[in-house]
Short mmCIF file of C-alpha atoms and ligand atoms in Angstrom, two decimals:
data_model
loop_
_atom_site.label_atom_id
_atom_site.label_comp_id
_atom_site.label_asym_id
_atom_site.label_seq_id
_atom_site.Cartn_x
_atom_site.Cartn_y
_atom_site.Cartn_z
CA MET I 1 128.44 33.98 178.10
CA THR I 2 130.28 31.57 175.79
CA ASP I 3 130.88 32.85 172.24
CA LEU I 4 129.67 29.77 170.35
CA PRO I 5 130.20 31.24 166.85
CA ALA I 6 133.83 32.04 167.70
CA LEU I 7 134.39 28.57 169.20
CA ASN I 8 132.89 26.92 166.13
CA GLN I 9 134.96 29.13 163.87
CA GLN I 10 138.07 27.85 165.62
CA PHE I 11 137.18 24.24 166.52
CA ALA I 12 134.19 22.88 164.57
CA VAL I 13 134.85 20.08 162.04
CA PRO I 14 132.16 19.65 159.36
CA ASN I 15 130.14 16.43 159.76
CA ALA I 16 131.97 15.51 162.95
CA ILE I 17 132.37 18.18 165.67
CA VAL I 18 130.22 21.17 166.63
CA ILE I 19 130.00 23.29 169.79
CA GLU I 20 126.42 24.04 170.76
CA SER I 21 124.23 25.05 173.67
CA GLY I 22 123.52 21.95 175.74
CA ILE I 23 121.25 21.33 178.76
CA ASN I 24 120.50 24.56 180.66
CA GLY I 25 122.54 26.39 178.02
CA LEU I 26 125.87 24.90 179.11
CA PRO I 27 128.28 24.79 176.14
CA ARG I 28 128.66 21.27 174.80
CA ILE I 29 130.91 19.69 172.19
CA THR I 30 128.71 17.37 170.13
CA ILE I 31 130.61 14.71 168.23
CA ALA I 32 128.91 12.58 165.58
CA ASN I 33 130.89 10.60 163.02
CA THR I 34 130.26 7.39 161.09
CA LEU I 35 131.58 5.29 163.99
CA GLY I 36 129.82 6.80 166.98
CA ALA I 37 128.56 9.86 168.84
CA ALA I 38 129.45 11.62 172.08
CA HIS I 39 128.78 14.77 174.12
CA VAL I 40 131.45 16.61 176.12
CA TYR I 41 130.47 19.59 178.28
CA LEU I 42 133.06 22.31 178.87
CA HIS I 43 131.70 22.27 182.44
CA GLY I 44 134.00 19.77 184.11
CA ALA I 45 135.27 18.53 180.71
CA HIS I 46 132.41 16.15 181.36
CA VAL I 47 131.62 13.35 178.89
CA THR I 48 127.88 12.76 179.27
CA HIS I 49 127.12 10.57 176.26
CA PHE I 50 128.79 7.90 174.17
CA GLN I 51 126.96 5.74 171.64
CA PRO I 52 128.75 3.56 169.08
CA ALA I 53 126.95 3.33 165.73
CA GLY I 54 124.22 0.67 165.95
CA GLU I 55 124.44 0.32 169.73
CA GLN I 56 122.51 1.66 172.75
CA PRO I 57 124.12 4.46 174.81
CA VAL I 58 127.01 3.22 176.95
CA LEU I 59 126.95 5.92 179.65
CA TRP I 60 124.21 6.71 182.19
CA VAL I 61 123.13 10.18 183.34
CA SER I 62 120.51 10.74 186.01
CA LYS I 63 117.27 12.38 184.92
CA GLU I 64 117.65 14.45 188.11
CA SER I 65 121.19 15.63 187.36
CA ASN I 66 122.16 19.24 187.83
CA PHE I 67 123.60 21.03 184.82
CA ALA I 68 124.78 24.18 186.59
CA GLU I 69 127.93 26.11 187.38
CA GLY I 70 129.53 24.91 190.58
CA LYS I 71 127.63 21.60 190.67
CA PRO I 72 128.78 18.21 189.32
CA ILE I 73 126.81 16.43 186.62
CA ARG I 74 125.42 13.13 187.95
CA GLY I 75 126.50 10.51 185.47
CA GLY I 76 128.71 10.22 182.40
CA ILE I 77 132.39 10.54 183.32
CA PRO I 78 133.01 12.97 186.20
CA LEU I 79 136.70 13.80 186.64
CA CYS I 80 137.73 13.42 190.27
CA TRP I 81 140.86 15.55 190.74
CA PRO I 82 143.03 16.40 192.75
CA TRP I 83 141.38 14.42 195.57
CA PHE I 84 138.99 11.46 195.58
CA GLY I 85 135.97 11.58 197.89
CA PRO I 86 136.02 14.15 200.70
CA HIS I 87 139.12 16.35 201.10
CA ARG I 88 141.44 14.65 203.59
CA THR I 89 141.33 17.51 206.14
CA ASP I 90 138.69 20.05 205.07
CA THR I 91 135.29 18.55 204.34
CA ALA I 92 134.00 22.01 203.38
CA LYS I 93 135.97 21.63 200.12
CA PRO I 94 134.12 20.09 197.15
CA LEU I 95 133.70 16.31 197.12
CA HIS I 96 136.01 14.66 194.57
CA GLY I 97 138.00 17.87 194.09
CA PHE I 98 137.30 20.84 191.83
CA ALA I 99 138.12 19.71 188.26
CA ARG I 100 134.58 18.45 187.61
CA ILE I 101 132.96 21.75 188.65
CA ARG I 102 135.23 24.14 186.76
CA SER I 103 134.74 25.27 183.16
CA TRP I 104 137.50 23.93 180.90
CA THR I 105 138.74 25.41 177.63
CA ILE I 106 138.96 23.69 174.24
CA ILE I 107 142.60 23.18 173.33
CA SER I 108 142.18 21.37 170.01
CA THR I 109 139.88 19.27 167.84
CA ALA I 110 140.75 16.86 165.03
CA GLN I 111 139.12 14.42 162.63
CA LEU I 112 141.44 11.41 162.28
CA SER I 113 142.04 9.57 159.03
CA ASP I 114 140.44 6.40 160.44
CA GLY I 115 137.11 8.18 161.01
CA ARG I 116 137.52 8.82 164.73
CA SER I 117 137.12 12.33 166.15
CA ARG I 118 139.32 13.76 168.90
CA VAL I 119 138.87 16.75 171.22
CA GLU I 120 141.28 18.05 173.86
CA LEU I 121 140.26 20.25 176.78
CA GLY I 122 142.41 22.03 179.36
CA LEU I 123 142.32 23.41 182.90
CA ASP I 124 145.30 25.18 184.46
CA HIS I 125 145.79 26.49 187.99
CA ASP I 126 144.46 29.95 188.85
CA ALA I 127 143.77 31.95 192.01
CA ALA I 128 140.60 29.93 192.70
CA THR I 129 142.32 26.56 192.42
CA LEU I 130 145.35 27.74 194.40
CA ALA I 131 142.98 28.78 197.20
CA LEU I 132 141.65 25.20 197.28
CA TRP I 133 144.93 23.36 196.55
CA PRO I 134 148.26 25.19 196.77
CA TYR I 135 150.00 23.70 193.72
CA GLU I 136 150.54 24.82 190.12
CA PHE I 137 149.31 22.37 187.51
CA SER I 138 148.14 21.89 183.95
CA LEU I 139 145.37 19.36 183.17
CA ARG I 140 144.50 18.04 179.75
CA LEU I 141 141.63 15.71 178.88
CA THR I 142 141.69 14.00 175.51
CA VAL I 143 138.49 12.31 174.28
CA THR I 144 138.60 10.15 171.14
CA VAL I 145 135.30 8.91 169.68
CA GLY I 146 135.01 5.93 167.33
CA ARG I 147 133.64 2.41 167.81
CA GLU I 148 135.18 2.83 171.23
CA LEU I 149 135.49 5.80 173.55
CA GLU I 150 139.01 6.66 174.69
CA VAL I 151 139.45 9.10 177.59
CA ALA I 152 142.87 10.23 178.85
CA LEU I 153 143.50 12.65 181.75
CA THR I 154 147.02 14.06 181.87
CA THR I 155 148.29 15.94 184.92
CA THR I 156 151.46 18.04 184.65
CA ASN I 157 153.20 19.57 187.65
CA THR I 158 154.08 23.07 186.39
CA GLY I 159 155.23 24.30 189.79
CA ARG I 160 158.49 24.08 191.71
CA ASN I 161 157.35 21.61 194.38
CA PRO I 162 156.36 17.96 194.19
CA PHE I 163 152.66 17.23 194.76
CA THR I 164 150.60 14.13 195.47
CA TYR I 165 147.10 13.86 194.05
CA ASP I 166 144.26 11.46 193.38
CA ASP I 167 142.56 11.13 190.03
CA ALA I 168 139.58 9.11 188.81
CA LEU I 169 137.57 8.74 185.64
CA HIS I 170 134.37 8.18 187.64
CA THR I 171 132.45 6.47 184.84
CA TYR I 172 128.73 5.69 185.14
CA PHE I 173 127.72 2.85 182.81
CA ALA I 174 124.14 2.20 181.71
CA VAL I 175 122.99 -1.37 182.48
CA ALA I 176 119.59 -2.99 182.02
CA ASP I 177 119.60 -4.37 185.60
CA VAL I 178 122.55 -3.98 187.95
CA ARG I 179 121.31 -6.97 189.98
CA GLN I 180 122.16 -9.23 187.03
CA ALA I 181 125.35 -7.40 186.03
CA THR I 182 128.87 -8.54 186.88
CA VAL I 183 132.37 -7.07 186.61
CA GLU I 184 135.05 -9.48 185.43
CA GLY I 185 138.78 -8.94 185.80
CA LEU I 186 139.08 -8.20 189.51
CA ASP I 187 139.27 -11.80 190.76
CA GLY I 188 141.97 -12.09 193.45
CA VAL I 189 142.43 -8.30 193.73
CA ALA I 190 142.58 -6.70 197.19
CA TYR I 191 140.00 -3.99 197.86
CA PHE I 192 138.94 -1.48 200.49
CA ASP I 193 135.23 -1.83 201.22
CA LYS I 194 133.81 1.65 201.99
CA VAL I 195 130.46 0.15 202.97
CA ALA I 196 131.94 -2.21 205.58
CA PRO I 197 135.32 -0.70 206.43
CA GLY I 198 137.82 -2.99 208.09
CA GLY I 199 140.95 -4.63 206.73
CA ASN I 200 141.29 -4.97 202.99
CA LYS I 201 139.37 -7.89 201.48
CA VAL I 202 140.16 -9.97 198.38
CA GLN I 203 137.73 -10.33 195.49
CA ALA I 204 136.62 -13.88 194.76
CA GLY I 205 135.36 -14.30 191.20
CA PRO I 206 133.34 -11.68 189.31
CA VAL I 207 131.98 -8.68 191.24
CA THR I 208 128.21 -8.98 191.74
CA ILE I 209 125.87 -6.28 193.08
CA SER I 210 123.21 -7.22 195.64
CA ALA I 211 123.38 -4.24 198.02
CA GLU I 212 125.05 -0.83 198.29
CA THR I 213 128.50 -1.42 196.84
CA ASP I 214 131.42 0.99 197.16
CA ARG I 215 134.83 -0.63 196.76
CA VAL I 216 138.29 0.59 195.84
CA TYR I 217 140.20 -2.25 194.18
CA PHE I 218 143.98 -1.85 194.14
CA ALA I 219 144.52 -2.73 190.49
CA GLY I 220 143.76 -1.18 187.15
CA GLY I 221 142.09 -2.91 184.23
CA PRO I 222 141.37 -4.62 181.94
CA HIS I 223 137.84 -5.35 183.10
CA ALA I 224 134.59 -6.37 181.48
CA LEU I 225 131.18 -5.11 182.58
CA VAL I 226 128.75 -7.90 181.73
CA ASP I 227 125.18 -6.64 181.37
CA ALA I 228 123.36 -9.98 181.26
CA VAL I 229 119.85 -8.53 180.90
CA GLY I 230 121.06 -5.98 178.34
CA LYS I 231 122.84 -8.82 176.53
CA ARG I 232 126.12 -6.95 176.07
CA ARG I 233 129.59 -6.62 177.48
CA ILE I 234 131.57 -3.42 177.83
CA ALA I 235 135.29 -4.07 177.50
CA ILE I 236 137.23 -1.64 179.73
CA ALA I 237 140.93 -1.19 179.04
CA THR I 238 143.03 1.13 181.22
CA SER I 239 146.52 2.58 181.47
CA GLY I 240 148.23 4.60 184.18
CA ALA I 241 145.71 3.41 186.80
CA ARG I 242 146.56 1.51 189.98
CA ALA I 243 142.99 1.38 191.29
CA SER I 244 139.47 0.64 190.12
CA VAL I 245 136.30 1.67 191.95
CA VAL I 246 132.98 -0.19 191.74
CA TRP I 247 129.96 1.72 193.02
CA ASN I 248 126.22 1.38 193.11
CA PRO I 249 124.30 3.39 195.76
CA TRP I 250 121.40 0.88 195.95
CA ILE I 251 118.07 1.95 197.44
CA ALA I 252 118.73 4.12 200.50
CA LYS I 253 121.70 6.06 199.12
CA ALA I 254 119.85 6.69 195.84
CA LYS I 255 116.94 8.15 197.82
CA ALA I 256 119.36 10.32 199.81
CA MET I 257 120.81 12.03 196.71
CA ALA I 258 118.70 14.89 195.31
CA ASP I 259 120.38 14.57 191.91
CA PHE I 260 119.74 10.82 191.65
CA GLY I 261 116.26 9.44 190.96
CA ASP I 262 114.95 7.11 193.66
CA GLU I 263 114.22 4.38 191.09
CA GLU I 264 117.31 4.87 188.92
CA TRP I 265 119.82 2.74 190.83
CA PRO I 266 119.10 -0.58 188.96
CA GLY I 267 120.07 1.08 185.67
CA MET I 268 123.63 2.10 186.44
CA LEU I 269 126.97 0.84 187.69
CA CYS I 270 130.14 2.84 188.19
CA VAL I 271 133.38 1.14 187.16
CA GLU I 272 136.00 3.82 187.70
CA THR I 273 139.62 4.07 186.63
CA ALA I 274 141.64 5.75 189.37
CA ASN I 275 144.71 6.41 191.44
CA CYS I 276 143.49 7.16 194.97
CA LEU I 277 143.74 6.27 198.69
CA ASP I 278 146.87 4.16 199.17
CA VAL I 279 147.85 4.44 195.50
CA ALA I 280 147.83 8.20 194.88
CA THR I 281 150.35 9.68 192.43
CA THR I 282 153.29 11.93 193.33
CA LEU I 283 154.60 14.19 190.56
CA LEU I 284 157.97 15.94 190.66
CA PRO I 285 158.15 19.42 189.13
CA GLY I 286 158.01 19.31 185.33
CA THR I 287 156.70 15.75 185.15
CA SER I 288 153.35 14.37 183.96
CA HIS I 289 151.12 11.34 184.47
CA THR I 290 148.26 10.11 182.28
CA THR I 291 145.34 8.04 183.53
CA ALA I 292 143.37 6.60 180.62
CA ALA I 293 140.48 4.25 179.88
CA SER I 294 138.74 2.99 176.78
CA TYR I 295 135.25 1.51 176.49
CA ARG I 296 134.06 -0.79 173.69
CA VAL I 297 130.79 -2.72 173.31
CA VAL I 298 131.58 -6.33 172.52
CA ARG I 299 129.02 -8.97 171.70
O1 TA6 W 301 133.24 6.41 193.63
C1 TA6 W 301 132.28 6.10 194.61
C2 TA6 W 301 132.04 7.33 195.47
O2 TA6 W 301 133.22 7.76 196.10
C3 TA6 W 301 130.93 7.02 196.46
O3 TA6 W 301 131.42 6.96 197.79
C4 TA6 W 301 129.94 8.17 196.25
O4 TA6 W 301 130.29 9.26 197.07
C5 TA6 W 301 130.15 8.44 194.78
O5 TA6 W 301 131.56 8.42 194.64
C6 TA6 W 301 129.50 9.69 194.23
O6 TA6 W 301 130.13 10.82 194.74
P1 TA6 W 301 129.45 12.23 194.35
O7 TA6 W 301 130.29 13.27 195.01
O8 TA6 W 301 129.49 12.34 192.85
O9 TA6 W 301 128.04 12.14 194.86
#
């Protein structure tokens, strides 16, 4: 059982940051300042909500999502680490790695002089992670909330051997109608099409969604998610990312997921910031890498 009073004693910031009992009693950092609001669950260091002042929520979470130990939350910003998708050799291991289904600790909180609020969470290797992935590591997630949301995942190799890993900020954006949404910024970029595997293809113009779409583009941002029906653009800036993933399950895949409402697929689009597949990251002992993204509503 999480000691909320002790956590608030150590990390709460009046009128900005509080740790409270969230959905199904999972501990949640609730951030609300003059610039925006956000929710970050300790479970998976999972950002489930971001809403700039005066705007509609930017992130999407399924109404059918689990909020339970050992299960990923469906929506927000799942952290895929240290592998993306199924484990390369053992499909019994959790999809997208274990970082999103482990409970993280709060490392620090701060209220910045410009009105933004910042929280840092951590996950370090232990017997359970070593049983799944035989390397020593330290993970830190920094979330900064203002008019824009800034998310940065830093991996440090604390062991004595190099390791290669995938990471992804697997961000689910809320859109009014995905069939009228586009993603700008990937024109001319090569991608692997997971729906119709074959040789890599090259994106021509903005990405449009008219069927199940699951593509790994071999370039980072910047991108723009244009929600035509919602009459807004989300500017996506990235650093430390050599891949971007665009995903919508469409009708059949949405029906096949118990934690995804059958009729919810038109209201979301994943634009993910990643290093995966052919562009994974290798870290020498004692070195770190940060994969970061920021999201801002622009009119
Ligand atoms: O990023 C797209 C993807 O890899 C899809 O193939 C689909 O599996 C999606 O992630 C969701 O994965 P999850 O394990 O969260 O159901």
